[in-house]
mmCIF file of C-alpha atoms and ligand atoms in Angstrom:
data_model
loop_
_atom_site.group_PDB
_atom_site.id
_atom_site.type_symbol
_atom_site.label_atom_id
_atom_site.label_comp_id
_atom_site.label_asym_id
_atom_site.label_seq_id
_atom_site.Cartn_x
_atom_site.Cartn_y
_atom_site.Cartn_z
ATOM 1 C CA UNK A 1 119.247 74.425 110.973
ATOM 2 C CA UNK A 2 118.277 70.536 110.133
ATOM 3 C CA UNK A 3 118.044 69.316 113.124
ATOM 4 C CA UNK A 4 116.179 72.578 114.817
ATOM 5 C CA UNK A 5 113.558 72.604 111.931
ATOM 6 C CA UNK A 6 112.880 68.803 112.623
ATOM 7 C CA UNK A 7 112.047 69.770 116.301
ATOM 8 C CA UNK A 8 110.290 72.537 115.626
ATOM 9 C CA UNK A 9 108.026 71.356 112.403
ATOM 10 C CA UNK A 10 104.708 69.816 112.848
ATOM 11 C CA UNK A 11 104.784 65.874 111.771
ATOM 12 C CA UNK A 12 104.219 65.624 107.936
ATOM 13 C CA UNK A 13 100.304 64.092 108.778
ATOM 14 C CA UNK A 14 99.724 66.978 111.077
ATOM 15 C CA UNK A 15 100.591 69.318 108.442
ATOM 16 C CA UNK A 16 98.304 67.625 105.580
ATOM 17 C CA UNK A 17 95.587 67.784 108.012
ATOM 18 C CA UNK A 18 95.831 71.525 108.456
ATOM 19 C CA UNK A 19 96.329 71.934 104.720
ATOM 20 C CA UNK A 20 92.782 70.323 104.226
ATOM 21 C CA UNK A 21 91.283 72.525 107.170
ATOM 22 C CA UNK A 22 92.236 75.261 105.411
ATOM 23 C CA UNK A 23 91.112 74.380 101.994
ATOM 24 C CA UNK A 24 87.849 73.431 103.765
ATOM 25 C CA UNK A 25 87.259 76.604 105.825
ATOM 26 C CA UNK A 26 88.042 78.653 102.910
ATOM 27 C CA UNK A 27 85.560 76.884 101.004
ATOM 28 C CA UNK A 28 83.046 77.233 103.640
ATOM 29 C CA UNK A 29 83.050 80.996 103.117
ATOM 30 C CA UNK A 30 81.511 80.760 99.704
ATOM 31 C CA UNK A 31 77.803 80.978 98.603
ATOM 32 C CA UNK A 32 75.911 81.659 95.952
ATOM 33 C CA UNK A 33 75.169 85.438 97.605
ATOM 34 C CA UNK A 34 78.883 86.173 97.938
ATOM 35 C CA UNK A 35 80.331 88.855 96.472
ATOM 36 C CA UNK A 36 82.315 88.810 93.030
ATOM 37 C CA UNK A 37 85.210 90.028 94.666
ATOM 38 C CA UNK A 38 85.411 87.414 97.631
ATOM 39 C CA UNK A 39 84.398 84.518 95.267
ATOM 40 C CA UNK A 40 87.341 85.586 93.086
ATOM 41 C CA UNK A 41 89.615 85.739 96.250
ATOM 42 C CA UNK A 42 88.114 82.632 97.911
ATOM 43 C CA UNK A 43 88.602 80.439 94.112
ATOM 44 C CA UNK A 44 92.438 81.790 93.890
ATOM 45 C CA UNK A 45 93.380 81.046 97.522
ATOM 46 C CA UNK A 46 92.097 77.627 97.350
ATOM 47 C CA UNK A 47 93.703 76.933 93.912
ATOM 48 C CA UNK A 48 96.880 77.933 94.726
ATOM 49 C CA UNK A 49 96.569 76.065 98.095
ATOM 50 C CA UNK A 50 95.636 72.704 96.184
ATOM 51 C CA UNK A 51 98.622 73.243 93.761
ATOM 52 C CA UNK A 52 101.090 73.541 96.128
ATOM 53 C CA UNK A 53 99.652 71.013 98.745
ATOM 54 C CA UNK A 54 99.609 68.634 95.711
ATOM 55 C CA UNK A 55 103.227 68.982 94.424
ATOM 56 C CA UNK A 56 104.135 68.683 98.244
ATOM 57 C CA UNK A 57 102.311 65.302 98.491
ATOM 58 C CA UNK A 58 103.744 64.310 95.241
ATOM 59 C CA UNK A 59 107.300 64.915 96.038
ATOM 60 C CA UNK A 60 107.292 63.958 99.722
ATOM 61 C CA UNK A 61 104.311 62.377 101.212
ATOM 62 C CA UNK A 62 103.403 59.627 98.379
ATOM 63 C CA UNK A 63 107.116 58.235 97.775
ATOM 64 C CA UNK A 64 107.639 57.712 101.453
ATOM 65 C CA UNK A 65 104.152 55.655 101.202
ATOM 66 C CA UNK A 66 105.529 53.810 98.188
ATOM 67 C CA UNK A 67 108.231 52.146 100.138
ATOM 68 C CA UNK A 68 105.613 50.896 102.549
ATOM 69 C CA UNK A 69 102.685 48.704 102.502
ATOM 70 C CA UNK A 70 99.886 50.748 102.388
ATOM 71 C CA UNK A 71 96.528 50.077 100.321
ATOM 72 C CA UNK A 72 97.571 50.311 96.988
ATOM 73 C CA UNK A 73 94.441 51.064 95.663
ATOM 74 C CA UNK A 74 93.919 54.453 97.452
ATOM 75 C CA UNK A 75 97.627 55.219 96.920
ATOM 76 C CA UNK A 76 97.693 54.417 93.086
ATOM 77 C CA UNK A 77 94.685 57.044 92.175
ATOM 78 C CA UNK A 78 95.990 59.800 94.213
ATOM 79 C CA UNK A 79 98.516 61.100 91.636
ATOM 80 C CA UNK A 80 95.882 60.815 88.861
ATOM 81 C CA UNK A 81 93.250 62.473 90.932
ATOM 82 C CA UNK A 82 95.562 65.521 91.852
ATOM 83 C CA UNK A 83 96.023 65.550 87.692
ATOM 84 C CA UNK A 84 91.948 65.820 87.331
ATOM 85 C CA UNK A 85 92.483 68.615 90.224
ATOM 86 C CA UNK A 86 94.758 70.627 88.099
ATOM 87 C CA UNK A 87 92.391 70.498 85.258
ATOM 88 C CA UNK A 88 89.471 72.147 87.095
ATOM 89 C CA UNK A 89 91.896 74.472 88.471
ATOM 90 C CA UNK A 90 93.066 75.547 85.058
ATOM 91 C CA UNK A 91 89.142 75.937 84.080
ATOM 92 C CA UNK A 92 88.601 78.147 87.226
ATOM 93 C CA UNK A 93 91.211 80.362 86.065
ATOM 94 C CA UNK A 94 89.825 81.000 82.733
ATOM 95 C CA UNK A 95 86.315 81.732 84.205
ATOM 96 C CA UNK A 96 85.028 84.909 85.999
ATOM 97 C CA UNK A 97 82.693 85.214 89.024
ATOM 98 C CA UNK A 98 79.851 86.614 86.800
ATOM 99 C CA UNK A 99 80.204 83.473 83.971
ATOM 100 C CA UNK A 100 77.795 80.760 84.327
ATOM 101 C CA UNK A 101 80.082 78.226 85.061
ATOM 102 C CA UNK A 102 82.346 79.981 87.793
ATOM 103 C CA UNK A 103 80.512 78.568 90.986
ATOM 104 C CA UNK A 104 79.373 74.750 89.556
ATOM 105 C CA UNK A 105 83.538 74.700 88.334
ATOM 106 C CA UNK A 106 84.484 75.479 92.128
ATOM 107 C CA UNK A 107 81.738 73.419 93.886
ATOM 108 C CA UNK A 108 82.963 70.208 91.279
ATOM 109 C CA UNK A 109 86.333 70.914 92.264
ATOM 110 C CA UNK A 110 85.654 70.897 95.882
ATOM 111 C CA UNK A 111 83.463 67.569 95.418
ATOM 112 C CA UNK A 112 86.265 65.878 94.136
ATOM 113 C CA UNK A 113 88.327 67.444 96.731
ATOM 114 C CA UNK A 114 86.717 66.351 99.567
ATOM 115 C CA UNK A 115 86.402 62.590 98.420
ATOM 116 C CA UNK A 116 90.280 62.760 97.519
ATOM 117 C CA UNK A 117 90.492 63.821 101.308
ATOM 118 C CA UNK A 118 88.448 61.425 102.775
ATOM 119 C CA UNK A 119 90.639 58.802 101.208
ATOM 120 C CA UNK A 120 93.714 60.594 102.682
ATOM 121 C CA UNK A 121 92.592 61.159 106.137
ATOM 122 C CA UNK A 122 90.757 57.831 106.646
ATOM 123 C CA UNK A 123 93.281 55.545 104.731
ATOM 124 C CA UNK A 124 96.903 57.289 103.856
ATOM 125 C CA UNK A 125 97.490 59.263 107.065
ATOM 126 C CA UNK A 126 96.440 56.513 109.647
ATOM 127 C CA UNK A 127 98.862 54.376 107.207
ATOM 128 C CA UNK A 128 101.659 56.539 107.456
ATOM 129 C CA UNK A 129 101.190 56.954 111.264
ATOM 130 C CA UNK A 130 101.458 53.168 111.348
ATOM 131 C CA UNK A 131 104.385 52.358 109.210
ATOM 132 C CA UNK A 132 106.029 55.712 108.986
ATOM 133 C CA UNK A 133 105.896 56.651 112.560
ATOM 134 C CA UNK A 134 109.917 57.259 113.556
ATOM 135 C CA UNK A 135 110.165 59.688 110.124
ATOM 136 C CA UNK A 136 106.774 61.621 110.707
ATOM 137 C CA UNK A 137 109.088 64.523 111.891
ATOM 138 C CA UNK A 138 111.940 64.563 109.689
ATOM 139 C CA UNK A 139 109.145 64.506 106.580
ATOM 140 C CA UNK A 140 107.502 67.514 108.061
ATOM 141 C CA UNK A 141 110.697 69.411 108.060
ATOM 142 C CA UNK A 142 111.250 68.628 104.437
ATOM 143 C CA UNK A 143 107.764 69.264 103.790
ATOM 144 C CA UNK A 144 107.995 72.753 105.658
ATOM 145 C CA UNK A 145 111.184 73.721 103.512
ATOM 146 C CA UNK A 146 109.849 72.856 100.646
ATOM 147 C CA UNK A 147 107.096 74.842 101.215
ATOM 148 C CA UNK A 148 108.799 77.955 101.609
ATOM 149 C CA UNK A 149 110.384 77.510 98.514
ATOM 150 C CA UNK A 150 106.706 76.956 96.497
ATOM 151 C CA UNK A 151 105.227 79.765 98.374
ATOM 152 C CA UNK A 152 107.521 82.510 98.355
ATOM 153 C CA UNK A 153 106.956 83.711 94.693
ATOM 154 C CA UNK A 154 103.438 83.686 95.469
ATOM 155 C CA UNK A 155 103.946 85.506 99.315
ATOM 156 C CA UNK A 156 102.038 89.130 98.009
ATOM 157 C CA UNK A 157 99.127 87.105 96.266
ATOM 158 C CA UNK A 158 98.459 85.025 99.350
ATOM 159 C CA UNK A 159 98.571 87.798 101.363
ATOM 160 C CA UNK A 160 95.855 89.902 99.679
ATOM 161 C CA UNK A 161 93.640 86.936 99.151
ATOM 162 C CA UNK A 162 93.672 85.810 102.829
ATOM 163 C CA UNK A 163 93.076 89.204 103.665
ATOM 164 C CA UNK A 164 90.143 89.237 101.279
ATOM 165 C CA UNK A 165 88.373 86.063 102.777
ATOM 166 C CA UNK A 166 88.896 85.703 106.072
ATOM 167 C CA UNK A 167 88.293 88.003 109.062
ATOM 168 C CA UNK A 168 91.649 89.024 110.797
ATOM 169 C CA UNK A 169 91.146 86.875 114.211
ATOM 170 C CA UNK A 170 91.179 83.751 112.266
ATOM 171 C CA UNK A 171 93.648 84.497 109.395
ATOM 172 C CA UNK A 172 96.602 83.297 111.429
ATOM 173 C CA UNK A 173 94.776 80.112 112.016
ATOM 174 C CA UNK A 174 93.419 79.960 108.596
ATOM 175 C CA UNK A 175 97.008 80.303 107.050
ATOM 176 C CA UNK A 176 98.074 77.341 108.804
ATOM 177 C CA UNK A 177 101.134 75.301 108.179
ATOM 178 C CA UNK A 178 102.203 78.434 105.662
ATOM 179 C CA UNK A 179 102.640 80.808 108.448
ATOM 180 C CA UNK A 180 103.492 78.225 110.778
ATOM 181 C CA UNK A 181 106.369 77.186 108.519
ATOM 182 C CA UNK A 182 107.756 80.643 107.753
ATOM 183 C CA UNK A 183 107.617 81.679 111.866
ATOM 184 C CA UNK A 184 109.187 78.233 112.630
ATOM 185 C CA UNK A 185 112.115 78.872 109.819
ATOM 186 C CA UNK A 186 112.534 82.209 111.271
ATOM 187 C CA UNK A 187 112.816 81.390 114.838
ATOM 188 C CA UNK A 188 115.120 78.559 113.828
ATOM 189 C CA UNK A 189 117.382 81.045 112.040
ATOM 190 C CA UNK A 190 117.215 83.256 114.874
ATOM 191 C CA UNK A 191 118.541 80.360 117.304
ATOM 192 C CA UNK A 192 121.313 79.465 115.435
ATOM 193 C CA UNK A 193 122.541 82.666 115.128
ATOM 194 C CA UNK A 194 122.758 82.989 118.608
HETATM 195 FE FE1 LIG B 1 96.166 64.297 97.660
HETATM 196 FE FE1 LIG B 2 95.977 66.077 100.470
#
């Protein structure tokens, strides 16, 4: 199945961009007038997606970049920025949409995430595409396999939150790599059986 997944998975840099797009698109549904239920679903979706994404980058993407010559300043601050993001996620999870700090904590989290994503998309991803060009597919397949493991215990929660935050027509697109990864794995398993 490994070669099959390598062929079917998006490259690691494409998958990282899809994750960023998904988190930002979810946050774009958030306004001060959004209902409490929807605010909670948006926060749940953003927090879990960021946690899984950060772990995938730390386990697979950053170590691959360590081995090649990239901008050390940007790479070295990535993990501490993830840790700060995790601190804000823990704070957000301790709050309810009616609490005074709920909106500002989510906005602060997303402001930090946007800066972090800008560094990744303008420095680290292009560097990976230059310096790791022949490994992007294999790394993408590893990321798909690991994503499925990390997301599996949260499958019900992801479905409920996605349904609450997205109109049905955009759900498939918005769930991005996660759904794509699941479909690819299913297809790869079917092909292997035949
Ligand atoms: Fe990151
Ligand atoms: Fe990222």
